[in-house]
Structure formats: C-alpha cells, structure tokens
Amino acid sequence: MRCFGHTIQLCIKPCLKIPAIAKLTSRARKLVGHFKHSTTITAEMRKRQKLLGLRPNELIQGVVTRWNSTQLMLERLCEQRRVITDVMLDTTVTKKSDTHMLLKDHEWDYLLEISAVLKQMSHVTTYMCLKKDVSASVMLPIVHGLLKNT
C-alpha cells in the first residue's frame, strides 16, 4: 500500500501549479530569497526575533520540485510574519525599492491556509511511508479526515 503516499504526492503537485497558488508561493520564495541573500537583513531579523521573544528560526527556502519544502517554507514564513513585516517596513534596513516584496494581509492569510492543508498532507504521507502494511481500516479514516478537513 505504499502507493497511497505516492498518490497523495501526485495529487498535490498539480494543485501547486494552480496559477493563483503558484504566483503566491513564487512571491513567498522571492521574499525568503531576499532575506537569505542579505546578511544585513538576516542579522536584523535575528535581532528582532530576540526582542520579540520569538524562536531564532531561519527562513526556509522552498524548492519548486519538492512540495513538502514549500510547506515548510510557508509554515516558517507565517511563524515569522511579524518580524518579516517589521524588517521589510523599516527603511533603515530595507530599500524602498524592495518593499514591494512584502506580502499583503490577504496573501498572508492564503499562505496560512495553504500551509495548513499541505501540513496535513505531509503528516499523512509521512505516516503512510513509515508503515509497511497499511490496511483499509487505517486508510479509510485518513482519507475521510482529509476530505473533511480540507
């Protein structure tokens, strides 16, 4: 029954190619890239994480070909939203020409939703891959739960 985890992966890839989702995840990747390529902005992010009492987690760069890395990237972005927004709006750290990369409120909301759905899929895929033999008595509740929750 290993094919069930693979089937989930085959279902997720086309969903991430939906134009609105692809555009939003692309914007998220660019925002992460902006932080990853600037030591100044990364240092400012760490400083603000400490001030706000947040975990000093780095942003994760998602890879287009691995949907679970996209999920991790979105989850981390949403976790660090306040710090990212503060840094991007601070003109002493961020160039005015780069502020267009900051996501709008509704985009953050969509990222949170996409991340939550992908996280559920990731949990199911991980569970299914860990099990040698998955019976229908296990698969049916999982599929039902996915359909109900997503």
PDB file of N, CA and C in Angstrom, residues 81-130:
ATOM      1  N   ARG A  81       6.047  36.016  10.525  1.00  0.00           N
ATOM      2  CA  ARG A  81       5.378  37.117   9.813  1.00  0.00           C
ATOM      3  C   ARG A  81       5.642  38.485  10.441  1.00  0.00           C
ATOM      4  N   ARG A  82       5.486  38.584  11.735  1.00  0.00           N
ATOM      5  CA  ARG A  82       5.643  39.892  12.382  1.00  0.00           C
ATOM      6  C   ARG A  82       7.053  40.443  12.191  1.00  0.00           C
ATOM      7  N   VAL A  83       8.043  39.594  12.399  1.00  0.00           N
ATOM      8  CA  VAL A  83       9.436  40.027  12.251  1.00  0.00           C
ATOM      9  C   VAL A  83       9.722  40.409  10.801  1.00  0.00           C
ATOM     10  N   ILE A  84       9.262  39.581   9.870  1.00  0.00           N
ATOM     11  CA  ILE A  84       9.478  39.846   8.446  1.00  0.00           C
ATOM     12  C   ILE A  84       8.855  41.186   8.063  1.00  0.00           C
ATOM     13  N   THR A  85       7.628  41.400   8.503  1.00  0.00           N
ATOM     14  CA  THR A  85       6.929  42.647   8.187  1.00  0.00           C
ATOM     15  C   THR A  85       7.665  43.841   8.788  1.00  0.00           C
ATOM     16  N   ASP A  86       8.062  43.721  10.043  1.00  0.00           N
ATOM     17  CA  ASP A  86       8.802  44.817  10.698  1.00  0.00           C
ATOM     18  C   ASP A  86      10.073  45.160   9.940  1.00  0.00           C
ATOM     19  N   VAL A  87      10.824  44.144   9.571  1.00  0.00           N
ATOM     20  CA  VAL A  87      12.097  44.369   8.866  1.00  0.00           C
ATOM     21  C   VAL A  87      11.837  44.991   7.491  1.00  0.00           C
ATOM     22  N   MET A  88      10.851  44.464   6.782  1.00  0.00           N
ATOM     23  CA  MET A  88      10.580  44.964   5.428  1.00  0.00           C
ATOM     24  C   MET A  88      10.051  46.403   5.425  1.00  0.00           C
ATOM     25  N   LEU A  89       9.382  46.811   6.498  1.00  0.00           N
ATOM     26  CA  LEU A  89       8.854  48.181   6.563  1.00  0.00           C
ATOM     27  C   LEU A  89       9.837  49.182   7.164  1.00  0.00           C
ATOM     28  N   ASP A  90      10.945  48.694   7.676  1.00  0.00           N
ATOM     29  CA  ASP A  90      11.949  49.566   8.270  1.00  0.00           C
ATOM     30  C   ASP A  90      12.879  50.086   7.168  1.00  0.00           C
ATOM     31  N   THR A  91      12.745  51.365   6.858  1.00  0.00           N
ATOM     32  CA  THR A  91      13.518  51.952   5.761  1.00  0.00           C
ATOM     33  C   THR A  91      15.007  52.100   6.085  1.00  0.00           C
ATOM     34  N   THR A  92      15.377  51.906   7.348  1.00  0.00           N
ATOM     35  CA  THR A  92      16.798  51.949   7.676  1.00  0.00           C
ATOM     36  C   THR A  92      17.480  50.622   7.337  1.00  0.00           C
ATOM     37  N   VAL A  93      16.674  49.587   7.111  1.00  0.00           N
ATOM     38  CA  VAL A  93      17.210  48.256   6.809  1.00  0.00           C
ATOM     39  C   VAL A  93      16.877  47.833   5.380  1.00  0.00           C
ATOM     40  N   THR A  94      15.643  48.108   4.974  1.00  0.00           N
ATOM     41  CA  THR A  94      15.154  47.661   3.672  1.00  0.00           C
ATOM     42  C   THR A  94      15.051  48.835   2.708  1.00  0.00           C
ATOM     43  N   LYS A  95      15.585  48.656   1.515  1.00  0.00           N
ATOM     44  CA  LYS A  95      15.474  49.688   0.488  1.00  0.00           C
ATOM     45  C   LYS A  95      14.008  49.856   0.107  1.00  0.00           C
ATOM     46  N   LYS A  96      13.641  51.078  -0.176  1.00  0.00           N
ATOM     47  CA  LYS A  96      12.259  51.360  -0.568  1.00  0.00           C
ATOM     48  C   LYS A  96      11.870  50.548  -1.812  1.00  0.00           C
ATOM     49  N   SER A  97      12.825  50.322  -2.693  1.00  0.00           N
ATOM     50  CA  SER A  97      12.552  49.569  -3.923  1.00  0.00           C
ATOM     51  C   SER A  97      12.286  48.081  -3.645  1.00  0.00           C
ATOM     52  N   ASP A  98      12.622  47.607  -2.447  1.00  0.00           N
ATOM     53  CA  ASP A  98      12.399  46.196  -2.104  1.00  0.00           C
ATOM     54  C   ASP A  98      11.117  45.956  -1.320  1.00  0.00           C
ATOM     55  N   THR A  99      10.454  47.021  -0.896  1.00  0.00           N
ATOM     56  CA  THR A  99       9.260  46.847  -0.061  1.00  0.00           C
ATOM     57  C   THR A  99       8.097  46.198  -0.822  1.00  0.00           C
ATOM     58  N   HIS A 100       8.151  46.194  -2.144  1.00  0.00           N
ATOM     59  CA  HIS A 100       7.086  45.549  -2.924  1.00  0.00           C
ATOM     60  C   HIS A 100       7.029  44.040  -2.683  1.00  0.00           C
ATOM     61  N   MET A 101       8.116  43.476  -2.148  1.00  0.00           N
ATOM     62  CA  MET A 101       8.165  42.032  -1.890  1.00  0.00           C
ATOM     63  C   MET A 101       7.324  41.630  -0.683  1.00  0.00           C
ATOM     64  N   LEU A 102       7.036  42.600   0.192  1.00  0.00           N
ATOM     65  CA  LEU A 102       6.244  42.293   1.375  1.00  0.00           C
ATOM     66  C   LEU A 102       4.839  41.867   0.956  1.00  0.00           C
ATOM     67  N   LEU A 103       4.375  40.795   1.549  1.00  0.00           N
ATOM     68  CA  LEU A 103       3.056  40.262   1.207  1.00  0.00           C
ATOM     69  C   LEU A 103       1.956  41.103   1.847  1.00  0.00           C
ATOM     70  N   LYS A 104       0.830  41.146   1.180  1.00  0.00           N
ATOM     71  CA  LYS A 104      -0.339  41.856   1.697  1.00  0.00           C
ATOM     72  C   LYS A 104      -1.057  40.955   2.700  1.00  0.00           C
ATOM     73  N   ASP A 105      -1.918  41.543   3.530  1.00  0.00           N
ATOM     74  CA  ASP A 105      -2.611  40.783   4.576  1.00  0.00           C
ATOM     75  C   ASP A 105      -3.356  39.574   4.023  1.00  0.00           C
ATOM     76  N   HIS A 106      -4.083  39.757   2.934  1.00  0.00           N
ATOM     77  CA  HIS A 106      -4.847  38.631   2.387  1.00  0.00           C
ATOM     78  C   HIS A 106      -3.919  37.538   1.841  1.00  0.00           C
ATOM     79  N   GLU A 107      -2.741  37.924   1.368  1.00  0.00           N
ATOM     80  CA  GLU A 107      -1.779  36.927   0.896  1.00  0.00           C
ATOM     81  C   GLU A 107      -1.237  36.100   2.069  1.00  0.00           C
ATOM     82  N   TRP A 108      -0.984  36.758   3.184  1.00  0.00           N
ATOM     83  CA  TRP A 108      -0.553  36.036   4.383  1.00  0.00           C
ATOM     84  C   TRP A 108      -1.635  35.037   4.801  1.00  0.00           C
ATOM     85  N   ASP A 109      -2.890  35.466   4.743  1.00  0.00           N
ATOM     86  CA  ASP A 109      -3.998  34.577   5.112  1.00  0.00           C
ATOM     87  C   ASP A 109      -4.038  33.348   4.209  1.00  0.00           C
ATOM     88  N   TYR A 110      -3.871  33.558   2.911  1.00  0.00           N
ATOM     89  CA  TYR A 110      -3.861  32.435   1.970  1.00  0.00           C
ATOM     90  C   TYR A 110      -2.676  31.503   2.223  1.00  0.00           C
ATOM     91  N   LEU A 111      -1.515  32.089   2.503  1.00  0.00           N
ATOM     92  CA  LEU A 111      -0.336  31.272   2.793  1.00  0.00           C
ATOM     93  C   LEU A 111      -0.574  30.384   4.008  1.00  0.00           C
ATOM     94  N   LEU A 112      -1.221  30.948   5.008  1.00  0.00           N
ATOM     95  CA  LEU A 112      -1.524  30.179   6.219  1.00  0.00           C
ATOM     96  C   LEU A 112      -2.442  29.001   5.893  1.00  0.00           C
ATOM     97  N   GLU A 113      -3.445  29.243   5.058  1.00  0.00           N
ATOM     98  CA  GLU A 113      -4.373  28.174   4.663  1.00  0.00           C
ATOM     99  C   GLU A 113      -3.661  27.097   3.832  1.00  0.00           C
ATOM    100  N   ILE A 114      -2.880  27.532   2.869  1.00  0.00           N
ATOM    101  CA  ILE A 114      -2.150  26.580   2.018  1.00  0.00           C
ATOM    102  C   ILE A 114      -1.204  25.750   2.871  1.00  0.00           C
ATOM    103  N   SER A 115      -0.497  26.396   3.781  1.00  0.00           N
ATOM    104  CA  SER A 115       0.435  25.701   4.656  1.00  0.00           C
ATOM    105  C   SER A 115      -0.283  24.658   5.508  1.00  0.00           C
ATOM    106  N   ALA A 116      -1.449  25.015   6.035  1.00  0.00           N
ATOM    107  CA  ALA A 116      -2.203  24.082   6.882  1.00  0.00           C
ATOM    108  C   ALA A 116      -2.633  22.838   6.104  1.00  0.00           C
ATOM    109  N   VAL A 117      -3.101  23.041   4.871  1.00  0.00           N
ATOM    110  CA  VAL A 117      -3.513  21.904   4.045  1.00  0.00           C
ATOM    111  C   VAL A 117      -2.311  21.032   3.706  1.00  0.00           C
ATOM    112  N   LEU A 118      -1.226  21.658   3.297  1.00  0.00           N
ATOM    113  CA  LEU A 118      -0.022  20.895   2.959  1.00  0.00           C
ATOM    114  C   LEU A 118       0.543  20.158   4.169  1.00  0.00           C
ATOM    115  N   LYS A 119       0.411  20.764   5.345  1.00  0.00           N
ATOM    116  CA  LYS A 119       0.916  20.117   6.556  1.00  0.00           C
ATOM    117  C   LYS A 119       0.142  18.824   6.831  1.00  0.00           C
ATOM    118  N   GLN A 120      -1.179  18.875   6.648  1.00  0.00           N
ATOM    119  CA  GLN A 120      -1.976  17.652   6.833  1.00  0.00           C
ATOM    120  C   GLN A 120      -1.538  16.578   5.847  1.00  0.00           C
ATOM    121  N   MET A 121      -1.320  16.977   4.613  1.00  0.00           N
ATOM    122  CA  MET A 121      -0.879  16.021   3.593  1.00  0.00           C
ATOM    123  C   MET A 121       0.505  15.463   3.933  1.00  0.00           C
ATOM    124  N   SER A 122       1.354  16.302   4.458  1.00  0.00           N
ATOM    125  CA  SER A 122       2.694  15.878   4.833  1.00  0.00           C
ATOM    126  C   SER A 122       2.646  14.848   5.958  1.00  0.00           C
ATOM    127  N   HIS A 123       1.785  15.100   6.952  1.00  0.00           N
ATOM    128  CA  HIS A 123       1.634  14.148   8.052  1.00  0.00           C
ATOM    129  C   HIS A 123       1.151  12.790   7.544  1.00  0.00           C
ATOM    130  N   VAL A 124       0.170  12.823   6.666  1.00  0.00           N
ATOM    131  CA  VAL A 124      -0.378  11.574   6.124  1.00  0.00           C
ATOM    132  C   VAL A 124       0.684  10.842   5.312  1.00  0.00           C
ATOM    133  N   THR A 125       1.388  11.562   4.464  1.00  0.00           N
ATOM    134  CA  THR A 125       2.427  10.942   3.639  1.00  0.00           C
ATOM    135  C   THR A 125       3.509  10.307   4.521  1.00  0.00           C
ATOM    136  N   THR A 126       3.939  11.041   5.541  1.00  0.00           N
ATOM    137  CA  THR A 126       4.960  10.515   6.452  1.00  0.00           C
ATOM    138  C   THR A 126       4.452   9.252   7.144  1.00  0.00           C
ATOM    139  N   TYR A 127       3.228   9.306   7.641  1.00  0.00           N
ATOM    140  CA  TYR A 127       2.646   8.146   8.328  1.00  0.00           C
ATOM    141  C   TYR A 127       2.565   6.947   7.398  1.00  0.00           C
ATOM    142  N   MET A 128       2.077   7.174   6.189  1.00  0.00           N
ATOM    143  CA  MET A 128       1.894   6.072   5.251  1.00  0.00           C
ATOM    144  C   MET A 128       3.236   5.478   4.818  1.00  0.00           C
ATOM    145  N   CYS A 129       4.247   6.292   4.733  1.00  0.00           N
ATOM    146  CA  CYS A 129       5.558   5.795   4.322  1.00  0.00           C
ATOM    147  C   CYS A 129       6.263   5.038   5.440  1.00  0.00           C
ATOM    148  N   LEU A 130       5.910   5.328   6.694  1.00  0.00           N
ATOM    149  CA  LEU A 130       6.527   4.640   7.823  1.00  0.00           C
ATOM    150  C   LEU A 130       5.974   3.231   7.999  1.00  0.00           C
TER     151      LEU A 130
END
